[in-house]
Coordinates of C-alpha atoms in Angstrom, one line a residue:
M1 CA 44.8 37.7 -1.5
A2 CA 42.4 40.5 -2.5
L3 CA 42.7 39.4 -6.1
F4 CA 41.9 35.9 -5.1
C5 CA 38.9 36.9 -3.1
L6 CA 37.6 39.0 -6.1
R7 CA 38.1 36.0 -8.4
L8 CA 36.4 33.8 -5.9
N9 CA 33.3 36.0 -5.7
R10 CA 33.1 36.2 -9.5
S11 CA 33.6 32.4 -10.0
S12 CA 30.6 30.4 -11.1
Y13 CA 31.7 27.6 -8.8
F14 CA 31.5 29.5 -5.5
Y15 CA 29.3 32.4 -6.4
P16 CA 26.2 31.0 -4.6
L17 CA 28.3 30.6 -1.4
S18 CA 29.9 34.1 -1.3
A19 CA 27.0 35.9 0.4
H20 CA 26.6 33.1 3.0
L21 CA 30.3 32.8 3.8
T22 CA 30.8 36.6 4.0
S23 CA 28.2 36.9 6.8
C24 CA 29.6 33.8 8.5
F25 CA 33.1 35.2 8.4
Q26 CA 31.9 38.5 10.0
V27 CA 30.2 36.7 12.9
Y28 CA 33.3 34.5 13.4
K29 CA 35.7 37.5 13.5
Q30 CA 33.4 39.3 15.9
G31 CA 33.8 36.4 18.3
G32 CA 37.5 37.2 18.7
H33 CA 38.8 34.0 16.9
A34 CA 42.0 34.1 15.0
W35 CA 41.8 33.5 11.2
K36 CA 44.2 31.0 9.8
T37 CA 44.4 29.3 6.5
R38 CA 45.7 26.1 5.2
P39 CA 48.0 26.0 2.2
F40 CA 46.4 25.2 -1.1
L41 CA 48.1 22.4 -2.9
S42 CA 48.4 22.5 -6.6
S43 CA 47.5 19.6 -8.9
A44 CA 51.2 18.8 -9.3
Q45 CA 51.6 18.4 -5.6
L46 CA 48.7 16.0 -5.3
S47 CA 48.7 12.3 -6.0
T48 CA 46.7 10.8 -8.8
K49 CA 44.0 9.7 -6.5
D50 CA 43.7 13.1 -4.9
R51 CA 43.6 14.8 -8.4
F52 CA 40.8 12.4 -9.5
Q53 CA 38.9 13.1 -6.2
R54 CA 39.2 16.9 -6.7
A55 CA 38.0 16.7 -10.3
T56 CA 35.1 14.6 -9.3
N57 CA 34.1 16.8 -6.4
T58 CA 34.2 20.0 -8.3
A59 CA 31.4 18.6 -10.6
I60 CA 28.8 18.9 -7.8
L61 CA 28.1 22.1 -5.9
P62 CA 27.8 20.5 -2.3
L63 CA 31.1 18.7 -2.7
R64 CA 32.7 21.9 -4.1
T65 CA 31.5 23.5 -0.9
A66 CA 33.2 20.8 1.1
I67 CA 36.5 21.3 -0.8
F68 CA 36.4 25.0 -0.2
A69 CA 35.7 24.4 3.5
R70 CA 38.5 21.9 4.0
T71 CA 41.0 24.2 2.2
F72 CA 40.1 27.6 3.6
L73 CA 38.2 27.1 6.8
P74 CA 40.1 27.9 10.1
R75 CA 41.6 25.2 12.2
D76 CA 39.2 26.0 15.0
K77 CA 36.4 24.2 13.2
T78 CA 33.9 24.2 16.1
A79 CA 33.8 27.9 16.5
F80 CA 33.4 28.4 12.8
L81 CA 30.5 26.0 12.6
Q82 CA 28.8 27.8 15.5
A83 CA 29.3 31.0 13.6
W84 CA 27.9 29.4 10.4
R85 CA 24.7 28.2 12.3
Q86 CA 24.3 31.6 13.9
A87 CA 24.6 33.4 10.5
K88 CA 22.6 30.9 8.4
G89 CA 20.5 28.9 10.8
V90 CA 21.1 25.7 8.8
A91 CA 23.8 23.2 8.5
V92 CA 25.6 21.4 5.6
R93 CA 27.5 18.1 5.7
T94 CA 31.2 18.9 5.3
L95 CA 34.2 16.6 5.0
W96 CA 34.6 16.6 8.8
G97 CA 31.1 14.9 9.1
H98 CA 29.2 17.9 10.5
H99 CA 25.7 18.5 9.3
I100 CA 25.1 21.4 7.0
H101 CA 21.7 21.5 5.6
T102 CA 20.6 23.8 2.8
S103 CA 17.1 22.8 1.9
R104 CA 14.4 20.4 3.0
P105 CA 14.6 17.1 1.0
L106 CA 11.8 16.4 -1.4
R107 CA 9.9 13.1 -0.9
A108 CA 9.4 11.0 -4.0
L109 CA 6.0 9.9 -5.0
P110 CA 5.2 6.2 -4.2
A111 CA 5.7 3.9 -7.1
P112 CA 2.0 2.7 -7.2
L113 CA 0.8 6.3 -7.3
I114 CA 3.2 7.1 -10.1
W115 CA 1.9 4.1 -12.0
L116 CA -1.7 5.2 -11.5
L117 CA -0.8 8.6 -12.9
L118 CA 1.0 7.2 -15.9
K119 CA -1.7 4.5 -16.7
P120 CA -3.9 6.8 -18.8
L121 CA -0.9 8.3 -20.5
Q122 CA 0.4 4.8 -21.5
K123 CA -3.0 4.0 -23.1
L124 CA -3.0 7.3 -24.9
L125 CA 0.5 6.7 -26.3
A126 CA -0.6 3.2 -27.5
V127 CA -3.6 4.7 -29.3
I128 CA -1.5 7.4 -30.9
L129 CA 1.1 4.8 -32.0
G130 CA -1.5 2.4 -33.5
R131 CA -3.3 5.2 -35.3
S132 CA -0.1 6.6 -36.7
I133 CA 0.9 3.2 -38.0
R134 CA -2.5 2.8 -39.7
K135 CA -2.3 6.3 -41.3
W136 CA 1.3 5.6 -42.5
W137 CA 0.3 2.3 -44.0
V138 CA -2.8 3.8 -45.8
A139 CA -0.6 6.6 -47.2
L140 CA 1.9 4.1 -48.8
P141 CA 1.5 3.4 -52.5
P142 CA 0.8 -0.2 -53.5
N143 CA 4.4 -0.9 -54.6
R144 CA 5.9 0.4 -51.3
R145 CA 3.4 -1.9 -49.4
Q146 CA 4.6 -4.9 -51.4
L147 CA 8.2 -4.0 -50.7
A148 CA 7.5 -3.7 -47.0
R149 CA 5.8 -7.1 -47.0
E150 CA 8.8 -8.7 -48.8
A151 CA 11.2 -7.0 -46.4
A152 CA 9.3 -8.4 -43.4
W153 CA 9.3 -11.9 -44.9
R154 CA 13.1 -11.8 -45.5
N155 CA 13.7 -10.7 -42.0
R156 CA 11.2 -13.0 -40.4
W157 CA 13.8 -14.9 -38.4
V158 CA 15.3 -11.6 -37.1
L159 CA 11.8 -10.5 -36.0
T160 CA 11.1 -13.9 -34.4
A161 CA 14.3 -13.7 -32.5
A162 CA 13.5 -10.2 -31.3
A163 CA 10.1 -11.3 -30.1
A164 CA 11.6 -14.3 -28.4
I165 CA 14.1 -12.1 -26.5
I166 CA 11.3 -9.8 -25.4
M167 CA 9.3 -12.8 -24.1
V168 CA 12.4 -14.2 -22.3
I169 CA 13.0 -10.8 -20.6
A170 CA 9.3 -10.6 -19.6
A171 CA 9.4 -14.2 -18.2
L172 CA 12.6 -13.4 -16.2
F173 CA 10.9 -10.3 -14.9
L174 CA 7.9 -12.3 -13.7
L175 CA 10.0 -15.1 -12.2
T176 CA 12.1 -12.6 -10.2
H177 CA 9.0 -10.9 -8.8
L178 CA 7.3 -14.0 -7.5
D179 CA 6.6 -14.0 -3.8
E180 CA 5.0 -16.3 -1.2
S181 CA 1.9 -15.1 0.5
P182 CA 2.1 -15.0 4.3
L183 CA 0.0 -17.5 6.3
T184 CA -1.3 -19.3 3.1
G185 CA 2.0 -20.0 1.3
R186 CA 0.4 -19.2 -2.1
T187 CA 2.8 -18.1 -4.8
R188 CA 1.9 -14.8 -6.2
L189 CA 3.3 -11.9 -8.4
L190 CA 4.4 -8.8 -6.6
V191 CA 5.8 -5.9 -8.7
F192 CA 5.3 -3.3 -5.9
S193 CA 7.0 -3.9 -2.6
R194 CA 5.3 -3.6 0.8
E195 CA 7.2 -0.4 1.5
N196 CA 5.8 1.2 -1.7
Y197 CA 2.3 0.5 -0.6
M198 CA 2.9 1.7 2.9
E199 CA 3.9 5.1 1.4
L200 CA 0.7 5.1 -0.7
A201 CA -1.4 4.0 2.3
A202 CA -0.1 7.1 4.2
V203 CA -1.3 9.3 1.3
M204 CA -4.6 7.5 1.2
T205 CA -5.1 7.8 4.9
E206 CA -4.8 11.6 4.7
D207 CA -7.3 11.6 1.8
Y208 CA -9.8 9.5 3.6
L209 CA -9.5 11.5 6.9
E210 CA -10.1 14.7 4.9
K211 CA -13.0 13.1 3.0
F212 CA -14.7 11.8 6.2
A213 CA -13.7 14.7 8.4
E214 CA -17.3 15.7 9.2
Q215 CA -18.5 12.1 9.6
L216 CA -15.9 10.7 12.0
V217 CA -17.4 9.4 15.3
P218 CA -15.6 10.7 18.4
G219 CA -13.2 8.4 20.2
D220 CA -15.4 8.3 23.3
D221 CA -18.4 7.1 21.4
P222 CA -19.6 3.6 22.3
S223 CA -19.5 2.4 18.7
H224 CA -15.9 3.6 18.3
R225 CA -14.8 2.0 21.6
L226 CA -16.5 -1.2 20.5
V227 CA -14.7 -1.5 17.2
E228 CA -11.4 -0.4 18.8
R229 CA -11.8 -3.0 21.5
V230 CA -12.4 -5.8 19.0
V231 CA -9.6 -4.8 16.8
Q232 CA -7.2 -4.7 19.7
H233 CA -8.4 -8.1 20.9
L234 CA -7.9 -9.6 17.4
A235 CA -4.4 -8.1 17.2
D236 CA -3.4 -9.3 20.7
R237 CA -4.7 -12.9 20.2
N238 CA -2.8 -13.0 16.8
K239 CA 0.4 -11.3 17.8
D240 CA 2.4 -14.5 17.1
V241 CA 1.8 -13.7 13.4
P242 CA 4.6 -11.3 12.4
E243 CA 2.4 -9.5 9.9
V244 CA -0.1 -8.7 12.6
S245 CA 2.3 -7.6 15.3
S246 CA 4.3 -5.3 12.9
I247 CA 1.2 -3.2 12.0
P248 CA 0.1 -0.4 14.3
W249 CA -3.7 -0.8 14.2
S250 CA -5.9 2.2 14.6
V251 CA -9.7 2.7 14.2
H252 CA -11.9 5.3 12.5
V253 CA -15.6 4.9 12.6
V254 CA -17.5 6.8 9.9
K255 CA -21.2 7.8 10.5
D256 CA -22.6 6.6 7.2
P257 CA -25.5 4.1 6.5
T258 CA -23.3 2.4 3.9
V259 CA -22.7 -1.3 4.7
N260 CA -18.9 -1.2 4.3
A261 CA -15.6 -1.5 6.1
F262 CA -12.0 -1.5 4.9
V263 CA -8.5 -1.6 6.3
L264 CA -5.6 0.2 4.6
P265 CA -2.2 -1.6 4.4
N266 CA -0.8 0.6 7.2
G267 CA -3.4 -0.7 9.7
K268 CA -6.0 2.1 9.5
V269 CA -9.4 0.6 10.1
F270 CA -12.4 2.4 8.6
M271 CA -15.7 1.1 9.9
F272 CA -19.1 2.5 8.7
T273 CA -22.0 2.7 11.1
G274 CA -24.1 0.9 8.5
M275 CA -22.0 -2.2 8.9
L276 CA -22.3 -1.9 12.7
E277 CA -26.0 -2.0 12.4
M278 CA -25.9 -5.0 10.1
V279 CA -23.9 -7.3 12.5
A280 CA -26.0 -9.1 15.1
D281 CA -23.3 -9.9 17.7
I282 CA -19.7 -9.7 18.7
H283 CA -18.9 -12.9 16.8
Q284 CA -20.0 -11.5 13.5
L285 CA -18.2 -8.2 14.1
S286 CA -15.0 -10.2 14.9
F287 CA -15.3 -12.0 11.6
V288 CA -15.9 -8.8 9.6
L289 CA -12.9 -7.1 11.2
G290 CA -10.8 -10.2 10.8
H291 CA -11.7 -10.4 7.1
E292 CA -10.7 -6.8 6.5
M293 CA -7.5 -7.2 8.6
A294 CA -6.7 -10.3 6.5
H295 CA -6.6 -8.1 3.4
A296 CA -3.9 -5.9 5.0
I297 CA -1.9 -8.8 6.5
L298 CA -1.8 -10.7 3.2
G299 CA -1.0 -7.6 1.1
H300 CA -3.9 -8.0 -1.3
S301 CA -3.9 -4.4 -2.5
A302 CA -0.2 -4.7 -3.6
E303 CA -0.9 -8.1 -5.2
Q304 CA -3.9 -6.9 -7.1
A305 CA -2.2 -3.7 -8.3
S306 CA 0.8 -5.8 -9.4
L307 CA -1.4 -8.1 -11.5
S308 CA -3.3 -5.1 -13.0
H309 CA 0.1 -3.4 -13.8
V310 CA 1.4 -6.5 -15.7
V311 CA -1.9 -7.1 -17.5
D312 CA -2.1 -3.4 -18.5
L313 CA 1.4 -3.5 -19.9
L314 CA 0.6 -6.6 -22.0
S315 CA -2.7 -5.1 -23.1
L316 CA -0.9 -2.1 -24.6
I317 CA 0.4 -4.4 -27.4
L318 CA -3.2 -5.5 -28.1
L319 CA -4.4 -1.9 -27.9
T320 CA -1.8 -0.7 -30.4
A321 CA -2.8 -3.6 -32.8
I322 CA -6.5 -2.7 -32.5
W323 CA -5.9 0.9 -33.5
A324 CA -3.4 -0.1 -36.3
L325 CA -5.7 -2.8 -37.9
C326 CA -9.1 -1.3 -37.6
P327 CA -9.9 0.7 -40.8
R328 CA -11.9 3.4 -39.0
D329 CA -11.6 5.2 -35.6
S330 CA -15.2 4.2 -34.6
L331 CA -14.3 0.5 -34.9
A332 CA -11.1 1.1 -33.0
V333 CA -13.0 2.7 -30.2
F334 CA -15.4 -0.2 -30.0
G335 CA -12.6 -2.7 -30.1
H336 CA -10.9 -0.7 -27.3
W337 CA -14.1 -0.9 -25.2
I338 CA -14.4 -4.6 -25.8
Q339 CA -10.8 -5.1 -24.8
G340 CA -11.3 -3.3 -21.5
K341 CA -14.4 -5.4 -20.6
L342 CA -12.7 -8.7 -21.5
I343 CA -9.7 -7.8 -19.3
Q344 CA -12.1 -7.1 -16.4
L345 CA -14.2 -10.3 -16.9
M346 CA -11.2 -12.6 -17.5
F347 CA -8.5 -11.3 -15.1
S348 CA -9.5 -8.5 -12.7
R349 CA -12.8 -9.6 -11.3
P350 CA -12.1 -13.3 -11.0
Y351 CA -8.8 -12.5 -9.3
S352 CA -10.6 -10.1 -6.9
R353 CA -13.1 -12.8 -6.0
K354 CA -10.2 -15.2 -5.3
L355 CA -8.6 -12.7 -2.9
E356 CA -12.0 -12.2 -1.2
A357 CA -12.4 -15.9 -0.6
E358 CA -8.8 -16.1 0.8
A359 CA -9.5 -13.2 3.1
D360 CA -12.7 -14.9 4.3
K361 CA -10.7 -18.0 5.2
V362 CA -7.9 -16.2 7.0
G363 CA -10.3 -13.8 8.6
M364 CA -12.2 -16.8 10.1
Q365 CA -8.9 -18.2 11.5
L366 CA -8.0 -14.8 13.0
A367 CA -11.5 -14.6 14.6
A368 CA -11.2 -18.2 15.9
K369 CA -7.9 -17.4 17.7
A370 CA -9.7 -14.4 19.2
C371 CA -12.2 -16.9 20.7
A372 CA -15.1 -15.9 18.4
D373 CA -17.6 -18.4 17.2
V374 CA -16.8 -18.6 13.5
R375 CA -20.1 -20.3 12.8
A376 CA -21.5 -16.8 12.9
A377 CA -19.7 -15.9 9.6
P378 CA -22.0 -17.8 7.2
V379 CA -25.0 -16.6 9.2
F380 CA -23.8 -13.0 8.6
W381 CA -23.8 -13.5 4.9
Q382 CA -27.2 -15.1 5.1
Q383 CA -28.4 -12.0 6.8
M384 CA -26.9 -9.9 4.1
E385 CA -28.7 -11.9 1.4
I386 CA -32.1 -11.6 3.2
T387 CA -31.5 -7.8 3.8
D388 CA -30.8 -7.3 0.1
Q389 CA -34.0 -9.2 -0.8
L390 CA -36.1 -7.1 1.6
R391 CA -34.6 -3.9 0.2
A392 CA -35.3 -5.1 -3.3
V393 CA -31.6 -4.6 -4.2
P394 CA -31.1 -6.0 -7.7
A395 CA -28.9 -9.2 -7.7
V396 CA -25.8 -8.9 -9.8
P397 CA -24.4 -12.1 -11.3
E398 CA -21.2 -13.2 -9.6
W399 CA -19.2 -13.1 -12.9
L400 CA -19.9 -9.4 -13.1
S401 CA -18.9 -8.6 -9.5
T402 CA -15.6 -8.2 -7.7
H403 CA -17.0 -10.1 -4.7
P404 CA -18.5 -13.6 -4.5
S405 CA -22.3 -13.7 -4.2
H406 CA -23.8 -14.0 -0.7
R407 CA -25.0 -17.5 -1.4
N408 CA -21.7 -18.8 -2.7
R409 CA -19.9 -17.2 0.3
V410 CA -22.2 -19.1 2.7
T411 CA -21.4 -22.3 0.9
Q412 CA -17.7 -21.7 1.0
M413 CA -17.7 -20.7 4.6
D414 CA -19.6 -23.8 5.6
R415 CA -16.6 -25.7 4.2
F416 CA -14.1 -23.5 6.0
V417 CA -15.8 -23.7 9.5
P418 CA -14.4 -27.0 10.7
Q419 CA -10.7 -25.8 10.5
P420 CA -11.1 -22.6 12.5
L421 CA -13.3 -24.3 15.1
C422 CA -10.4 -26.8 15.5
L423 CA -8.2 -23.9 16.6
M424 CA -10.2 -23.0 19.7
P425 CA -8.8 -25.8 21.9
C426 CA -5.3 -24.9 20.7
V427 CA -5.5 -21.2 21.7
K428 CA -6.9 -21.9 25.2
C429 CA -9.9 -19.6 25.2
S430 CA -10.6 -19.3 28.9
A431 CA -12.1 -16.6 31.0
E432 CA -11.9 -13.9 28.4
E433 CA -14.5 -11.1 28.1
L434 CA -15.1 -8.3 25.6
S435 CA -17.7 -5.9 26.8
L436 CA -18.8 -2.4 26.1
K437 CA -21.9 -0.9 27.4
G438 CA -23.7 1.9 25.7
S439 CA -26.7 2.9 23.7
G440 CA -26.9 1.0 20.4
A441 CA -23.6 -0.9 21.0
K442 CA -24.0 -3.4 23.8
R443 CA -22.2 -6.7 23.0
L444 CA -20.5 -9.0 25.4
L445 CA -18.3 -12.0 24.4
R446 CA -17.5 -14.4 27.2
V447 CA -15.6 -17.6 26.7
S448 CA -15.1 -19.5 29.9
G449 CA -13.8 -22.9 30.9
P450 CA -10.9 -25.0 29.8
P451 CA -10.2 -25.7 26.1
V452 CA -13.1 -27.2 24.2
R453 CA -13.1 -30.3 22.1
R454 CA -16.3 -29.9 20.2
P455 CA -17.6 -26.7 18.5
P456 CA -19.1 -24.5 21.3
R457 CA -22.8 -24.2 21.8
C458 CA -23.7 -20.5 22.1
L459 CA -26.6 -19.4 24.3
L460 CA -28.2 -16.0 24.1
Q461 CA -29.0 -14.7 27.6
E462 CA -30.7 -11.6 28.7
R463 CA -30.3 -10.0 32.1
P464 CA -31.5 -6.7 33.4
D465 CA -29.0 -4.0 33.7
T466 CA -28.9 -2.5 37.2
A467 CA -26.0 -0.7 38.7
G468 CA -22.8 0.4 36.9
Q469 CA -24.4 1.4 33.6
G470 CA -22.1 2.9 31.0
Q471 CA -22.3 6.3 29.4
G472 CA -25.4 6.5 27.3
Q473 CA -26.9 3.3 28.8
R474 CA -30.7 3.3 29.1
A475 CA -32.2 2.1 32.4
G476 CA -33.6 -1.4 32.3
E477 CA -32.2 -2.1 28.8
P478 CA -30.9 -5.7 28.5
E479 CA -27.3 -6.5 27.7
L480 CA -26.5 -9.2 25.2
K481 CA -24.3 -11.9 26.6
L482 CA -23.0 -14.8 24.6
T483 CA -21.6 -17.6 26.7
T484 CA -20.0 -20.8 25.4
T485 CA -20.7 -24.0 27.3
A486 CA -19.9 -27.7 27.1
P487 CA -16.2 -27.5 27.8
M488 CA -14.0 -30.5 27.1
T489 CA -10.5 -31.4 28.2
S490 CA -8.6 -32.4 25.1
A491 CA -8.3 -31.2 21.5
P492 CA -9.8 -33.3 18.7
P493 CA -7.4 -35.3 16.6
G494 CA -5.8 -33.6 13.7
C495 CA -6.0 -30.1 15.2
N496 CA -3.2 -28.1 13.7
K497 CA -2.2 -24.9 15.4
Y498 CA -2.5 -21.8 13.2
P499 CA -0.6 -20.3 11.6

């Protein structure tokens, strides 16, 4: 037995366990437990299945640990496991199903983040490959070049078949990654799953919270409560949509004059105070938040990254050809730059504008179900256009931008307005009120009466504020109140309930 223990301690299989098991045995014996062993069966005494299982288990250290435990641990397993935890403080999964844990598992990086890290490396490898091919071809003597051309011509059908196989594989890959967009039913390409982007969104949330740590508005601030109230109202009124109810929405208001707002795929809403100053009423704010929530609901970030991933992979072939065919590096660099701009102008930016238009349409429908007057959406973009003109902001042509121009957005939304307005009788907007009093953030949405047939007529009323003023409310400052009138009793014909 002593020789066996000495051999066990010197064995490379069990050497990492010897120190831990020695301390565990001492604690176990101090508890007054009897030490008994189980007989070790030789390979001849085992069946073929057991011998195969033993040979497989001995290839991995955790499973070798389990074999050792099953063979030599005492029959009083509970007491021994208590001694193990007392000596080690951790647990390992043995063949009895008990937890034995040796180290904290490492989390893998999200697939989109890995792609972002490898994207520059892929282009660098394509440049090196193309330049190496050019250098190799230039270094060949004329007779060797002629032989290479003749060999390529003789094997032209083999090369054609190889190219066809590659194209078939690429087509199968694209067909197997087609997906249907929620709410709209549009067919799209999704290489990255929703779970992958949820992991990436968690990483991005930490980065944004660290970036805006000194600019975040407190939770009791009126502007934060206003945005939080509207987001919660939009989520509650659209909870019949699975993509809305499955996301835990939370709000972060950033004190920054930038006119911007965005929502991450995990439901983290980031609203800048510059955007709050730009909206005129609760209806416009509901549309802006509905638009940003629509991006998260429809999974536009994963869709856009999937398209970019496929286009980048296909562009690597063109990039390699550019560096292989251009006679000088300067021309290859220029061709590389032209290629990047063409990809942006032909694929990335038009597709981004398409997703923005889709988010506008779905955002208006979300806002209409929340009883907001969606006719305020085109008015908002008219305000944005006038503000840019007053600030002398240079107008960028739409084909150079990732977003539609303000004027085109107004035109598109004028065409979208009738459909969301038709939803209001279907969702029964009655006696609902969103209010928040406070300095600089006083908006009140009130929709009363039975379902309406026609588009509501909004009246802006002012009334002096007397008792019950909110925190930070100035005395005598009017409160904005938007009330819908002209209620009707039935829905117009052709009203289809959304979604």
